[in-house]
PDB file of C-alpha atoms and ligand atoms in Angstrom:
ATOM      1  CA  MET A   1      96.515  96.366  70.802  1.00  0.00           C
ATOM      2  CA  ALA A   2      99.027  98.274  72.931  1.00  0.00           C
ATOM      3  CA  HIS A   3      96.791  97.325  76.000  1.00  0.00           C
ATOM      4  CA  ASP A   4      97.063  93.780  75.094  1.00  0.00           C
ATOM      5  CA  GLU A   5     100.432  93.509  74.370  1.00  0.00           C
ATOM      6  CA  ASN A   6     101.195  95.292  77.993  1.00  0.00           C
ATOM      7  CA  LYS A   7      98.709  93.099  79.505  1.00  0.00           C
ATOM      8  CA  ALA A   8     100.801  90.125  78.171  1.00  0.00           C
ATOM      9  CA  PHE A   9     104.088  92.029  79.300  1.00  0.00           C
ATOM     10  CA  LEU A  10     102.777  92.301  83.043  1.00  0.00           C
ATOM     11  CA  ARG A  11     101.182  88.910  83.014  1.00  0.00           C
ATOM     12  CA  ARG A  12     104.735  87.377  83.227  1.00  0.00           C
ATOM     13  CA  VAL A  13     106.354  89.451  85.336  1.00  0.00           C
ATOM     14  CA  PRO A  14     106.630  87.889  88.908  1.00  0.00           C
ATOM     15  CA  LEU A  15     105.689  91.049  90.961  1.00  0.00           C
ATOM     16  CA  PHE A  16     102.145  91.045  89.151  1.00  0.00           C
ATOM     17  CA  SER A  17     101.773  87.081  89.114  1.00  0.00           C
ATOM     18  CA  GLY A  18      98.836  87.216  91.848  1.00  0.00           C
ATOM     19  CA  LEU A  19      96.558  90.101  90.085  1.00  0.00           C
ATOM     20  CA  THR A  20      93.336  89.302  88.529  1.00  0.00           C
ATOM     21  CA  GLU A  21      92.333  90.265  85.395  1.00  0.00           C
ATOM     22  CA  GLN A  22      90.505  93.220  85.868  1.00  0.00           C
ATOM     23  CA  GLN A  23      93.820  94.705  88.296  1.00  0.00           C
ATOM     24  CA  LEU A  24      95.927  93.713  84.988  1.00  0.00           C
ATOM     25  CA  ASP A  25      93.716  95.929  82.777  1.00  0.00           C
ATOM     26  CA  ALA A  26      94.117  98.810  85.191  1.00  0.00           C
ATOM     27  CA  LEU A  27      97.811  97.862  85.043  1.00  0.00           C
ATOM     28  CA  ALA A  28      98.295  98.101  81.469  1.00  0.00           C
ATOM     29  CA  ALA A  29      95.913 101.105  80.856  1.00  0.00           C
ATOM     30  CA  GLY A  30      98.803 102.728  83.238  1.00  0.00           C
ATOM     31  CA  SER A  31     101.713 101.119  82.083  1.00  0.00           C
ATOM     32  CA  ALA A  32     103.788 101.992  79.067  1.00  0.00           C
ATOM     33  CA  ARG A  33     107.053  99.421  77.025  1.00  0.00           C
ATOM     34  CA  ARG A  34     110.436 101.480  76.424  1.00  0.00           C
ATOM     35  CA  SER A  35     113.480  99.990  74.842  1.00  0.00           C
ATOM     36  CA  TYR A  36     116.597 101.760  75.234  1.00  0.00           C
ATOM     37  CA  PRO A  37     120.261 102.014  74.387  1.00  0.00           C
ATOM     38  CA  LYS A  38     123.529 101.438  76.196  1.00  0.00           C
ATOM     39  CA  GLY A  39     124.193 104.084  78.545  1.00  0.00           C
ATOM     40  CA  ARG A  40     121.164 105.965  78.573  1.00  0.00           C
ATOM     41  CA  THR A  41     119.951 106.978  81.978  1.00  0.00           C
ATOM     42  CA  ILE A  42     116.523 106.010  83.415  1.00  0.00           C
ATOM     43  CA  VAL A  43     116.185 107.978  86.235  1.00  0.00           C
ATOM     44  CA  SER A  44     118.415 110.673  87.613  1.00  0.00           C
ATOM     45  CA  GLU A  45     119.061 110.562  91.281  1.00  0.00           C
ATOM     46  CA  GLY A  46     117.770 113.462  93.278  1.00  0.00           C
ATOM     47  CA  GLU A  47     114.942 114.081  90.747  1.00  0.00           C
ATOM     48  CA  PRO A  48     111.078 113.537  90.840  1.00  0.00           C
ATOM     49  CA  SER A  49     109.584 110.652  89.946  1.00  0.00           C
ATOM     50  CA  GLN A  50     106.414 110.209  88.035  1.00  0.00           C
ATOM     51  CA  SER A  51     107.039 106.086  87.321  1.00  0.00           C
ATOM     52  CA  MET A  52     108.665 102.652  88.406  1.00  0.00           C
ATOM     53  CA  TYR A  53     110.358 100.199  86.093  1.00  0.00           C
ATOM     54  CA  ILE A  54     110.193  96.299  85.828  1.00  0.00           C
ATOM     55  CA  LEU A  55     113.407  95.176  83.602  1.00  0.00           C
ATOM     56  CA  LEU A  56     112.084  93.006  81.156  1.00  0.00           C
ATOM     57  CA  ALA A  57     115.722  92.437  79.077  1.00  0.00           C
ATOM     58  CA  GLY A  58     118.808  94.113  79.630  1.00  0.00           C
ATOM     59  CA  ARG A  59     121.130  95.175  82.700  1.00  0.00           C
ATOM     60  CA  ALA A  60     120.862  98.347  84.393  1.00  0.00           C
ATOM     61  CA  LYS A  61     123.358  99.675  86.963  1.00  0.00           C
ATOM     62  CA  VAL A  62     121.978 101.973  90.057  1.00  0.00           C
ATOM     63  CA  GLN A  63     124.528 104.757  91.273  1.00  0.00           C
ATOM     64  CA  ARG A  64     125.029 107.258  93.122  1.00  0.00           C
ATOM     65  CA  SER A  65     127.583 110.565  92.335  1.00  0.00           C
ATOM     66  CA  ASP A  66     129.100 113.250  94.940  1.00  0.00           C
ATOM     67  CA  ALA A  67     129.201 117.082  94.063  1.00  0.00           C
ATOM     68  CA  GLU A  68     132.709 116.015  92.390  1.00  0.00           C
ATOM     69  CA  GLY A  69     131.594 113.576  89.949  1.00  0.00           C
ATOM     70  CA  LYS A  70     132.832 110.224  91.984  1.00  0.00           C
ATOM     71  CA  GLU A  71     130.252 107.447  91.557  1.00  0.00           C
ATOM     72  CA  VAL A  72     129.810 104.270  93.782  1.00  0.00           C
ATOM     73  CA  ILE A  73     127.817 101.576  91.962  1.00  0.00           C
ATOM     74  CA  LEU A  74     124.965 100.134  94.420  1.00  0.00           C
ATOM     75  CA  ALA A  75     123.917  97.511  92.721  1.00  0.00           C
ATOM     76  CA  VAL A  76     123.505  95.576  88.977  1.00  0.00           C
ATOM     77  CA  LEU A  77     119.795  94.772  88.413  1.00  0.00           C
ATOM     78  CA  GLY A  78     118.893  92.113  85.724  1.00  0.00           C
ATOM     79  CA  SER A  79     115.584  91.261  84.236  1.00  0.00           C
ATOM     80  CA  GLY A  80     112.636  90.546  86.307  1.00  0.00           C
ATOM     81  CA  GLU A  81     113.713  92.851  88.861  1.00  0.00           C
ATOM     82  CA  PHE A  82     112.230  96.487  89.489  1.00  0.00           C
ATOM     83  CA  PHE A  83     113.211  99.903  90.155  1.00  0.00           C
ATOM     84  CA  GLY A  84     111.858 103.556  90.516  1.00  0.00           C
ATOM     85  CA  GLU A  85     109.439 102.158  93.646  1.00  0.00           C
ATOM     86  CA  MET A  86     111.336 104.095  96.406  1.00  0.00           C
ATOM     87  CA  SER A  87     110.234 107.608  95.586  1.00  0.00           C
ATOM     88  CA  LEU A  88     106.883 106.471  94.750  1.00  0.00           C
ATOM     89  CA  ILE A  89     106.578 104.856  98.092  1.00  0.00           C
ATOM     90  CA  ASP A  90     108.286 108.237 100.409  1.00  0.00           C
ATOM     91  CA  ASP A  91     107.290 110.965  98.125  1.00  0.00           C
ATOM     92  CA  SER A  92     110.705 111.525  98.031  1.00  0.00           C
ATOM     93  CA  PRO A  93     113.577 112.431  95.159  1.00  0.00           C
ATOM     94  CA  ARG A  94     115.105 109.592  93.591  1.00  0.00           C
ATOM     95  CA  SER A  95     117.557 108.326  95.866  1.00  0.00           C
ATOM     96  CA  ALA A  96     119.966 106.995  93.129  1.00  0.00           C
ATOM     97  CA  SER A  97     120.669 106.866  89.262  1.00  0.00           C
ATOM     98  CA  VAL A  98     119.723 104.003  87.156  1.00  0.00           C
ATOM     99  CA  ILE A  99     121.691 103.631  83.930  1.00  0.00           C
ATOM    100  CA  THR A 100     121.413 101.194  81.037  1.00  0.00           C
ATOM    101  CA  LEU A 101     124.882  98.400  80.909  1.00  0.00           C
ATOM    102  CA  GLU A 102     123.561  97.374  77.646  1.00  0.00           C
ATOM    103  CA  SER A 103     120.460  97.658  75.264  1.00  0.00           C
ATOM    104  CA  CYS A 104     117.322  97.063  77.873  1.00  0.00           C
ATOM    105  CA  GLU A 105     113.270  96.532  77.639  1.00  0.00           C
ATOM    106  CA  PHE A 106     110.969  98.327  80.326  1.00  0.00           C
ATOM    107  CA  MET A 107     107.839  98.418  81.556  1.00  0.00           C
ATOM    108  CA  ALA A 108     107.135 101.896  82.886  1.00  0.00           C
ATOM    109  CA  VAL A 109     104.534 102.025  85.582  1.00  0.00           C
ATOM    110  CA  SER A 110     102.591 105.406  86.260  1.00  0.00           C
ATOM    111  CA  LYS A 111     102.696 106.348  89.972  1.00  0.00           C
ATOM    112  CA  ASP A 112      99.174 105.917  89.889  1.00  0.00           C
ATOM    113  CA  ALA A 113      98.725 102.823  88.520  1.00  0.00           C
ATOM    114  CA  PHE A 114     101.457 101.457  90.915  1.00  0.00           C
ATOM    115  CA  LYS A 115     100.347 102.910  94.299  1.00  0.00           C
ATOM    116  CA  THR A 116      96.515 102.141  93.232  1.00  0.00           C
ATOM    117  CA  MET A 117      98.195  98.474  92.829  1.00  0.00           C
ATOM    118  CA  LEU A 118      99.509  98.050  96.273  1.00  0.00           C
ATOM    119  CA  GLN A 119      96.175  99.195  97.801  1.00  0.00           C
ATOM    120  CA  GLN A 120      94.644  96.669  96.076  1.00  0.00           C
ATOM    121  CA  SER A 121      96.740  93.493  96.484  1.00  0.00           C
ATOM    122  CA  PRO A 122      98.383  92.584  99.151  1.00  0.00           C
ATOM    123  CA  GLU A 123     100.098  89.715  96.803  1.00  0.00           C
ATOM    124  CA  VAL A 124     102.086  93.061  95.441  1.00  0.00           C
ATOM    125  CA  SER A 125     102.843  95.050  98.162  1.00  0.00           C
ATOM    126  CA  MET A 126     104.138  91.720 100.035  1.00  0.00           C
ATOM    127  CA  ALA A 127     106.395  90.754  96.465  1.00  0.00           C
ATOM    128  CA  VAL A 128     107.478  94.581  96.780  1.00  0.00           C
ATOM    129  CA  MET A 129     108.430  94.163 100.069  1.00  0.00           C
ATOM    130  CA  ARG A 130     110.452  91.114  99.365  1.00  0.00           C
ATOM    131  CA  GLY A 131     112.262  92.968  96.815  1.00  0.00           C
ATOM    132  CA  LEU A 132     113.035  95.784  99.478  1.00  0.00           C
ATOM    133  CA  VAL A 133     114.388  93.173 102.101  1.00  0.00           C
ATOM    134  CA  ARG A 134     116.269  91.730  99.484  1.00  0.00           C
ATOM    135  CA  ARG A 135     118.018  95.044  98.731  1.00  0.00           C
ATOM    136  CA  LEU A 136     118.532  95.635 102.584  1.00  0.00           C
ATOM    137  CA  ARG A 137     120.304  91.885 102.564  1.00  0.00           C
ATOM    138  CA  GLU A 138     122.734  92.883  99.883  1.00  0.00           C
ATOM    139  CA  ALA A 139     123.167  96.460 101.457  1.00  0.00           C
ATOM    140  CA  ASP A 140     124.296  95.254 104.794  1.00  0.00           C
ATOM    141  CA  LYS A 141     126.644  92.222 102.934  1.00  0.00           C
ATOM    142  CA  LYS A 142     127.823  95.278 101.078  1.00  0.00           C
ATOM    143  CA  ILE A 143     128.584  97.436 104.672  1.00  0.00           C
ATOM    144  CA  GLU A 144     130.186  94.180 105.988  1.00  0.00           C
ATOM    145  CA  THR A 145     132.631  94.385 102.862  1.00  0.00           C
ATOM    146  CA  LEU A 146     133.405  97.044 102.927  1.00  0.00           C
ATOM    147  CA  ALA A 147     134.354  97.492 106.794  1.00  0.00           C
ATOM    148  CA  LEU A 148     135.979  93.918 107.118  1.00  0.00           C
ATOM    149  CA  LEU A 149     137.723  92.861 103.895  1.00  0.00           C
ATOM    150  CA  ASP A 150     140.483  94.220 102.319  1.00  0.00           C
ATOM    151  CA  VAL A 151     140.933  94.885  98.422  1.00  0.00           C
ATOM    152  CA  TYR A 152     141.510  91.290  97.854  1.00  0.00           C
ATOM    153  CA  GLY A 153     138.381  89.925  99.345  1.00  0.00           C
ATOM    154  CA  ARG A 154     136.267  93.005  98.103  1.00  0.00           C
ATOM    155  CA  VAL A 155     137.285  92.037  94.756  1.00  0.00           C
ATOM    156  CA  ALA A 156     136.644  88.671  95.195  1.00  0.00           C
ATOM    157  CA  ARG A 157     133.318  88.983  96.717  1.00  0.00           C
ATOM    158  CA  VAL A 158     132.060  91.068  93.647  1.00  0.00           C
ATOM    159  CA  LEU A 159     133.751  88.232  91.264  1.00  0.00           C
ATOM    160  CA  LEU A 160     131.414  85.682  93.123  1.00  0.00           C
ATOM    161  CA  ASP A 161     128.479  87.798  93.182  1.00  0.00           C
ATOM    162  CA  PHE A 162     128.836  87.879  89.490  1.00  0.00           C
ATOM    163  CA  SER A 163     129.185  84.475  88.763  1.00  0.00           C
ATOM    164  CA  GLU A 164     127.107  81.521  87.801  1.00  0.00           C
ATOM    165  CA  ASP A 165     127.713  77.848  88.068  1.00  0.00           C
ATOM    166  CA  VAL A 166     128.640  76.369  84.453  1.00  0.00           C
ATOM    167  CA  GLY A 167     128.650  72.784  84.960  1.00  0.00           C
ATOM    168  CA  GLY A 168     130.247  72.431  88.392  1.00  0.00           C
ATOM    169  CA  GLU A 169     132.608  75.628  87.556  1.00  0.00           C
ATOM    170  CA  ARG A 170     132.113  79.394  88.747  1.00  0.00           C
ATOM    171  CA  VAL A 171     132.304  81.407  85.693  1.00  0.00           C
ATOM    172  CA  VAL A 172     131.497  85.404  85.591  1.00  0.00           C
ATOM    173  CA  LYS A 173     129.967  85.431  81.936  1.00  0.00           C
ATOM    174  CA  ASN A 174     129.324  88.945  81.288  1.00  0.00           C
ATOM    175  CA  ARG A 175     132.506  91.573  80.735  1.00  0.00           C
ATOM    176  CA  LEU A 176     133.113  93.015  83.668  1.00  0.00           C
ATOM    177  CA  PRO A 177     135.251  96.441  83.583  1.00  0.00           C
ATOM    178  CA  ARG A 178     137.795  96.974  86.265  1.00  0.00           C
ATOM    179  CA  GLN A 179     136.482 100.548  86.381  1.00  0.00           C
ATOM    180  CA  GLU A 180     132.957  99.113  87.281  1.00  0.00           C
ATOM    181  CA  ILE A 181     134.040  96.709  89.712  1.00  0.00           C
ATOM    182  CA  ALA A 182     136.276  99.732  90.876  1.00  0.00           C
ATOM    183  CA  LYS A 183     133.420 102.066  91.541  1.00  0.00           C
ATOM    184  CA  MET A 184     131.327  98.336  93.484  1.00  0.00           C
ATOM    185  CA  ILE A 185     133.791  98.721  96.279  1.00  0.00           C
ATOM    186  CA  GLY A 186     135.089 101.861  96.791  1.00  0.00           C
ATOM    187  CA  ALA A 187     139.012 101.357  95.030  1.00  0.00           C
ATOM    188  CA  SER A 188     140.823 103.106  91.970  1.00  0.00           C
ATOM    189  CA  ARG A 189     140.700 101.065  88.881  1.00  0.00           C
ATOM    190  CA  GLU A 190     144.451 100.883  88.855  1.00  0.00           C
ATOM    191  CA  MET A 191     144.305  98.887  92.411  1.00  0.00           C
ATOM    192  CA  VAL A 192     141.611  96.520  90.622  1.00  0.00           C
ATOM    193  CA  SER A 193     143.944  96.096  88.000  1.00  0.00           C
ATOM    194  CA  ARG A 194     146.563  95.498  90.704  1.00  0.00           C
ATOM    195  CA  VAL A 195     144.589  92.953  92.178  1.00  0.00           C
ATOM    196  CA  MET A 196     143.024  91.291  89.021  1.00  0.00           C
ATOM    197  CA  LYS A 197     146.426  90.653  88.084  1.00  0.00           C
ATOM    198  CA  GLY A 198     147.697  88.955  91.277  1.00  0.00           C
ATOM    199  CA  LEU A 199     144.757  86.999  91.363  1.00  0.00           C
ATOM    200  CA  GLU A 200     145.485  85.438  87.901  1.00  0.00           C
ATOM    201  CA  LEU A 201     148.779  84.991  88.354  1.00  0.00           C
ATOM    202  CA  ASP A 202     148.363  82.815  91.583  1.00  0.00           C
ATOM    203  CA  GLY A 203     145.818  80.983  89.979  1.00  0.00           C
ATOM    204  CA  TYR A 204     142.609  82.084  91.539  1.00  0.00           C
ATOM    205  CA  ILE A 205     140.650  83.376  88.240  1.00  0.00           C
ATOM    206  CA  MET A 206     141.407  82.246  84.574  1.00  0.00           C
ATOM    207  CA  PRO A 207     140.426  84.714  82.040  1.00  0.00           C
ATOM    208  CA  LEU A 208     138.415  83.549  79.133  1.00  0.00           C
ATOM    209  CA  PRO A 209     137.860  85.025  75.469  1.00  0.00           C
ATOM    210  CA  GLU A 210     135.206  87.592  75.412  1.00  0.00           C
ATOM    211  CA  GLY A 211     135.890  88.819  78.988  1.00  0.00           C
ATOM    212  CA  LYS A 212     134.839  85.872  80.852  1.00  0.00           C
ATOM    213  CA  LEU A 213     136.446  84.665  83.824  1.00  0.00           C
ATOM    214  CA  VAL A 214     136.381  81.023  85.257  1.00  0.00           C
ATOM    215  CA  LEU A 215     136.816  81.817  89.031  1.00  0.00           C
ATOM    216  CA  ARG A 216     138.692  78.933  91.423  1.00  0.00           C
ATOM    217  CA  GLU A 217     137.367  77.165  94.178  1.00  0.00           C
ATOM    218  CA  LYS A 218     140.157  78.722  96.284  1.00  0.00           C
ATOM    219  CA  LEU A 219     139.101  82.397  95.671  1.00  0.00           C
ATOM    220  CA  SER A 220     136.479  82.177  98.192  1.00  0.00           C
ATOM    221  CA  SER A 221     139.259  82.128 101.176  1.00  0.00           C
ATOM    222  CA  TYR A 222     139.719  85.886 100.817  1.00  0.00           C
ATOM    223  CA  ILE A 223     135.823  86.359 102.016  1.00  0.00           C
ATOM    224  CA  ASN A 224     135.826  83.846 104.507  1.00  0.00           C
TER     225      ASN A 224
HETATM  226  P1  LIG B   1     113.913 105.590  93.384  1.00  0.00           P
HETATM  227  O1  LIG B   1     114.258 106.514  94.810  1.00  0.00           O
HETATM  228  O2  LIG B   1     112.691 106.080  93.091  1.00  0.00           O
HETATM  229  O3  LIG B   1     114.870 105.409  92.312  1.00  0.00           O
HETATM  230  C1  LIG B   1     116.037 105.062  92.415  1.00  0.00           C
HETATM  231  C2  LIG B   1     116.340 103.627  92.513  1.00  0.00           C
HETATM  232  O4  LIG B   1     117.404 102.933  92.717  1.00  0.00           O
HETATM  233  C3  LIG B   1     114.999 103.226  93.549  1.00  0.00           C
HETATM  234  O5  LIG B   1     113.920 103.875  93.647  1.00  0.00           O
HETATM  235  C4  LIG B   1     114.927 101.789  93.926  1.00  0.00           C
HETATM  236  O6  LIG B   1     114.541 100.888  92.995  1.00  0.00           O
HETATM  237  C5  LIG B   1     116.662 101.463  93.153  1.00  0.00           C
HETATM  238  N1  LIG B   1     117.755 101.307  94.613  1.00  0.00           N
HETATM  239  C6  LIG B   1     118.052 102.332  94.981  1.00  0.00           C
HETATM  240  N2  LIG B   1     119.069 101.742  96.316  1.00  0.00           N
HETATM  241  C7  LIG B   1     119.163 100.545  95.794  1.00  0.00           C
HETATM  242  C8  LIG B   1     119.892  99.394  96.038  1.00  0.00           C
HETATM  243  N3  LIG B   1     121.175  99.636  96.758  1.00  0.00           N
HETATM  244  N4  LIG B   1     120.215  98.412  95.603  1.00  0.00           N
HETATM  245  C9  LIG B   1     118.985  97.872  94.332  1.00  0.00           C
HETATM  246  N5  LIG B   1     118.116  99.004  93.589  1.00  0.00           N
HETATM  247  C10 LIG B   1     118.340  99.996  94.471  1.00  0.00           C
END
């Protein structure tokens, strides 16, 4: 029963869309569904690894911290994205921690099943490479942001990155705490609060109930 359910979930994951029935069977045998509440650490930076994960529902943050506990958020992952593959590919410790931002559902795929799939399916290997390349592009953009933009520009870029088109307007639909923005751009929470207040007073952003934000078109002038 669990096998058939796992297989049905795996079949819907874009990463595995090229697999044959037999390959899906093998993958399902090495996979398990997991649900976790908000705030749970799924993988821990520096630890050895046994599995990679596909996020079926919810959002999770990828974060690193230094010896004093100062944290930087590298990325926020959403439904359909995968993580935990890096340490399986290069047999090194986990490169970062991944922590749920809300209740999440995952498919955990064992190291053996994942490695077998990479060897057997060029489609899966290509899809994993595409995922890694996309991350590298995003990391390049982040380096540019940190090196070239002031704090207003950095906040503007985060808000634009997290926004989506709603009837022709850019809207940040999920609440984005100032502390989380601060950890993404290497600024203090107080500084982010000041910048957000300034952007609001000058009409660059408009807060809505439930933590939503409408971004005015002129906000992009900060990153151009
Ligand atoms: P792994 O090193 O096994 O465990 C931590 C995971 O975080 C890593 O695999 C990647 O899946 C993910 N990760 C690391 N760096 C980034 C990044 N810059 N953007 C998105 N995900 C990342």
